[in-house]
mmCIF file with all atom_site columns, C-alpha atoms in Angstrom:
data_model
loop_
_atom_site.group_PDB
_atom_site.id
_atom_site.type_symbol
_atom_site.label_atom_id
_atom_site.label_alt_id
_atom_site.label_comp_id
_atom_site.label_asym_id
_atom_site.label_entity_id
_atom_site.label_seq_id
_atom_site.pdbx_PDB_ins_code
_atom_site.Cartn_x
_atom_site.Cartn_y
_atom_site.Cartn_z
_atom_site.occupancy
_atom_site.B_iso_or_equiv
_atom_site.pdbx_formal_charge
_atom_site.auth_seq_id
_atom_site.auth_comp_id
_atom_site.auth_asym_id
_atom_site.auth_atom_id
_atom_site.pdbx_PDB_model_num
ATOM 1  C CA . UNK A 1 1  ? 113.037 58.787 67.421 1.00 59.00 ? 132 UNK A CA 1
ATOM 2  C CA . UNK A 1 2  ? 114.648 61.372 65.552 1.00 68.00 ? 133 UNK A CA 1
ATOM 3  C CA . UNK A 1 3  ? 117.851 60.573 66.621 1.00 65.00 ? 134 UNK A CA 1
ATOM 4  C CA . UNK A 1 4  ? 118.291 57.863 64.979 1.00 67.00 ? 135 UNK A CA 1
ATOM 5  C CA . UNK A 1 5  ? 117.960 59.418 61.551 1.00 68.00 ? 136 UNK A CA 1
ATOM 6  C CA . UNK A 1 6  ? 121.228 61.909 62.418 1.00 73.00 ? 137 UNK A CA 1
ATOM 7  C CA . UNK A 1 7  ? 124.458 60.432 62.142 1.00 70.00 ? 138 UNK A CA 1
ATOM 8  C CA . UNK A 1 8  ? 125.923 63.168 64.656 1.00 75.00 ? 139 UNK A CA 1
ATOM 9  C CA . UNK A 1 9  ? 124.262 61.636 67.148 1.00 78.00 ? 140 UNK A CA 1
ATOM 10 C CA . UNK A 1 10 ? 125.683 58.164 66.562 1.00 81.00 ? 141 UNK A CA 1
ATOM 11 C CA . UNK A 1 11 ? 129.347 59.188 66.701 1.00 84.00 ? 142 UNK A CA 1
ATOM 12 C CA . UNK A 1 12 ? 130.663 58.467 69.965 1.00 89.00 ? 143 UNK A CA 1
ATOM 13 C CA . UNK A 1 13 ? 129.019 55.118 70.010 1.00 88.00 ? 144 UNK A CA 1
ATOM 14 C CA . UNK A 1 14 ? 130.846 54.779 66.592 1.00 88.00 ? 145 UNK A CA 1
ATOM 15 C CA . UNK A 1 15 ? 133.849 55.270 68.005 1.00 92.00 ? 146 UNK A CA 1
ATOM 16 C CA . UNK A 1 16 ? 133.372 52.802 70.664 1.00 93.00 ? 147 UNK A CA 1
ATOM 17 C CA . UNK A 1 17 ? 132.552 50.428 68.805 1.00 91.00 ? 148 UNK A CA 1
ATOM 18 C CA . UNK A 1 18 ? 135.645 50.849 66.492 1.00 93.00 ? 149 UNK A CA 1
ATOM 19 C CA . UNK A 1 19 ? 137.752 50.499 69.117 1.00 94.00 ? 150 UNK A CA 1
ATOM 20 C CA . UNK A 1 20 ? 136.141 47.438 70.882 1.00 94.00 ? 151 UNK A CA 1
ATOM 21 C CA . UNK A 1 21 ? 135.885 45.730 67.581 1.00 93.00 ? 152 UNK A CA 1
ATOM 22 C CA . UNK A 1 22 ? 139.837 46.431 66.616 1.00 93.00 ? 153 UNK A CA 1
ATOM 23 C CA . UNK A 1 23 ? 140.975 45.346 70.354 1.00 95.00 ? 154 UNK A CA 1
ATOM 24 C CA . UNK A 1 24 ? 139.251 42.345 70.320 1.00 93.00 ? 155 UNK A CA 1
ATOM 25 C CA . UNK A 1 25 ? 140.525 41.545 66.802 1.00 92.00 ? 156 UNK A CA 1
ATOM 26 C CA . UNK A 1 26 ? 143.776 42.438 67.581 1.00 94.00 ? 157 UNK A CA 1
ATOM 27 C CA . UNK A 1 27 ? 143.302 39.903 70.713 1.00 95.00 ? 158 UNK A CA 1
ATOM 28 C CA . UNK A 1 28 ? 141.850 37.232 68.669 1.00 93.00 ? 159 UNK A CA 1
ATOM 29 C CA . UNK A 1 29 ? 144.927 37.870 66.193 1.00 93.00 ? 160 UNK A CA 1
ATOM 30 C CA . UNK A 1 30 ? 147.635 37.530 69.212 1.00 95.00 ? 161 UNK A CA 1
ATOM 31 C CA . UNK A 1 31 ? 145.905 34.292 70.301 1.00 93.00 ? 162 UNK A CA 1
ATOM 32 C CA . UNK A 1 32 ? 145.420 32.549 67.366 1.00 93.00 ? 163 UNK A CA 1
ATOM 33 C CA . UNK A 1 33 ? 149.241 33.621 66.254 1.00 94.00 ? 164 UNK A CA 1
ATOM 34 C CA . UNK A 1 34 ? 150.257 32.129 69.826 1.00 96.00 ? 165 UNK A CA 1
ATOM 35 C CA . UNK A 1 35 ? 148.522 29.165 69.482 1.00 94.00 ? 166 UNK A CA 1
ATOM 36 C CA . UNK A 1 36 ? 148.933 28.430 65.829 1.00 94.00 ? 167 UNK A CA 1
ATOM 37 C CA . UNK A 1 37 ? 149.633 25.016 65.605 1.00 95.00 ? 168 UNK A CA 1
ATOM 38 C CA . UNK A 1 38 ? 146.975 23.734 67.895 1.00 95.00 ? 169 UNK A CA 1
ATOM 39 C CA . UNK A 1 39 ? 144.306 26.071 65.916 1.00 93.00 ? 170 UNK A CA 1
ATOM 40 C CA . UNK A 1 40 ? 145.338 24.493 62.491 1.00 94.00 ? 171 UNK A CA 1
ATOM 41 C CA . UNK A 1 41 ? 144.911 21.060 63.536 1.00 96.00 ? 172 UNK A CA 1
ATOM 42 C CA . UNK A 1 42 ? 141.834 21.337 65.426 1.00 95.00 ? 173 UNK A CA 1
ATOM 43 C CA . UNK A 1 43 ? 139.017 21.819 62.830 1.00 95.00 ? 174 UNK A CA 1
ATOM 44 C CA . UNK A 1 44 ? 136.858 23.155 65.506 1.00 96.00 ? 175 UNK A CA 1
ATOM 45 C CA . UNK A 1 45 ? 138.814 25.655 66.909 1.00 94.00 ? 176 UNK A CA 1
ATOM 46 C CA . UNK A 1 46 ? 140.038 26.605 63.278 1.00 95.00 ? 177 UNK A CA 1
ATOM 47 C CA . UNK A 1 47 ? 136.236 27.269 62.999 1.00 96.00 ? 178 UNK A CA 1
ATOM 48 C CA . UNK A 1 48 ? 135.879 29.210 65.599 1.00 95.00 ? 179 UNK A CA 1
ATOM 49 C CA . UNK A 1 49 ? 138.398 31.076 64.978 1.00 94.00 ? 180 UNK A CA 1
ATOM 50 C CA . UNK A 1 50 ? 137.436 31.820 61.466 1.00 94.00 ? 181 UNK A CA 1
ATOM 51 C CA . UNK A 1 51 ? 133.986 32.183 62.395 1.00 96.00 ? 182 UNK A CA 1
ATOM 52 C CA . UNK A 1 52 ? 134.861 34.987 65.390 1.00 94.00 ? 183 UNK A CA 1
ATOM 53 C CA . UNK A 1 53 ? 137.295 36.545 63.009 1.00 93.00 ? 184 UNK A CA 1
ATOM 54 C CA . UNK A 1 54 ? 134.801 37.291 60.424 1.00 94.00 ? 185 UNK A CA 1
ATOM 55 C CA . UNK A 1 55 ? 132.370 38.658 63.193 1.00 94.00 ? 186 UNK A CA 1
ATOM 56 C CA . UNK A 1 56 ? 134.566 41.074 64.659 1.00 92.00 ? 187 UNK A CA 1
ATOM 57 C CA . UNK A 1 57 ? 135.846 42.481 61.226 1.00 92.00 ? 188 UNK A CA 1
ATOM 58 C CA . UNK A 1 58 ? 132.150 43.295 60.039 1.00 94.00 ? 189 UNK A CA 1
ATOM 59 C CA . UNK A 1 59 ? 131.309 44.840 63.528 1.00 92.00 ? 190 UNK A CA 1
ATOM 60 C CA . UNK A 1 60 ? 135.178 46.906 62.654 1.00 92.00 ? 191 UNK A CA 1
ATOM 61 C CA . UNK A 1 61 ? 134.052 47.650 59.057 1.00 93.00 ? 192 UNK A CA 1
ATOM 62 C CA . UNK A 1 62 ? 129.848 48.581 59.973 1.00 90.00 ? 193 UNK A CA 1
ATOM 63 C CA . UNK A 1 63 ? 131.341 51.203 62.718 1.00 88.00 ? 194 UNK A CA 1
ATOM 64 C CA . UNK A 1 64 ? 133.627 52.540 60.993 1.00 89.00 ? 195 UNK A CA 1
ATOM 65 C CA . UNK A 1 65 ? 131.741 53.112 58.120 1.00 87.00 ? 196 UNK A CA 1
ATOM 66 C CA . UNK A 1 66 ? 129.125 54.628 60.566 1.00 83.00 ? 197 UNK A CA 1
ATOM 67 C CA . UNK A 1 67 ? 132.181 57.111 61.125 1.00 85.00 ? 198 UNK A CA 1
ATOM 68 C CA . UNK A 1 68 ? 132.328 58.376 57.587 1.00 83.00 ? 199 UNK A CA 1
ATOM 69 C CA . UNK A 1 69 ? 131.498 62.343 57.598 1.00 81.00 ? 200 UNK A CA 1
ATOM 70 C CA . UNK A 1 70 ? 129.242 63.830 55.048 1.00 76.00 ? 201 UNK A CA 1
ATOM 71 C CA . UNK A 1 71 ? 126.395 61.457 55.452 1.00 71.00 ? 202 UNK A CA 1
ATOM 72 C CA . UNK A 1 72 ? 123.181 62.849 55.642 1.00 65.00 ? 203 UNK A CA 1
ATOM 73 C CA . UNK A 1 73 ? 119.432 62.153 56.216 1.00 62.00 ? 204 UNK A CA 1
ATOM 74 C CA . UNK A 1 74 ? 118.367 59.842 53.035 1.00 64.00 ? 205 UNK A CA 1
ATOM 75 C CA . UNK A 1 75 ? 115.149 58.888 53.950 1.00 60.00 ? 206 UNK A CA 1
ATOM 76 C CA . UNK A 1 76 ? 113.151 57.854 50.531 1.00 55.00 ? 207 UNK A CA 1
ATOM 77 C CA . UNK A 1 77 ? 110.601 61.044 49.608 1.00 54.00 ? 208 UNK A CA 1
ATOM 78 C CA . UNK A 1 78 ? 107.027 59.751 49.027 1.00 54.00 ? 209 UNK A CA 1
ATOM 79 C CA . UNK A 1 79 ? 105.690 59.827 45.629 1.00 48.00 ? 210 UNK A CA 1
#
């Protein structure tokens, strides 16, 4: 359990996530740039693609913040 209080140990998955989330974005970018006109007109797949957009950039933005060095143990002291 105390793993999950060190940062350290949470790097590597970090970094896979980062790079998942960013390939898939990138993807999702390439598709929806490919397929432009028929996402813009469609107010489904305009969803969609806002709503998986949005998704993939907080997964990107959580792990990489997860990647941040200098963060330490900040559990609340009891009074």
């Amino acid at each position: 359990m105390e793993a999950a209080y060190e940062p350290d140990a949470w790097h590597d998955f970090g970094v896979a996530l980062v790079g998942a989330s960013a390939a898939l974005l990138g993807l999702l970018f390439v598709v929806v740039s490919i397929h432009l006109r028929v996402v813009v007109e469609d107010p489904v797949l305009r969803r969609r693609a806002e709503i998986m957009l949005g998704l993939l950039a907080t997964t990107f933005a959580a792990s990489a913040a997860l990647l941040i060095p200098g963060q330490g143990d900040r559990r609340s002291a009891s009074s």
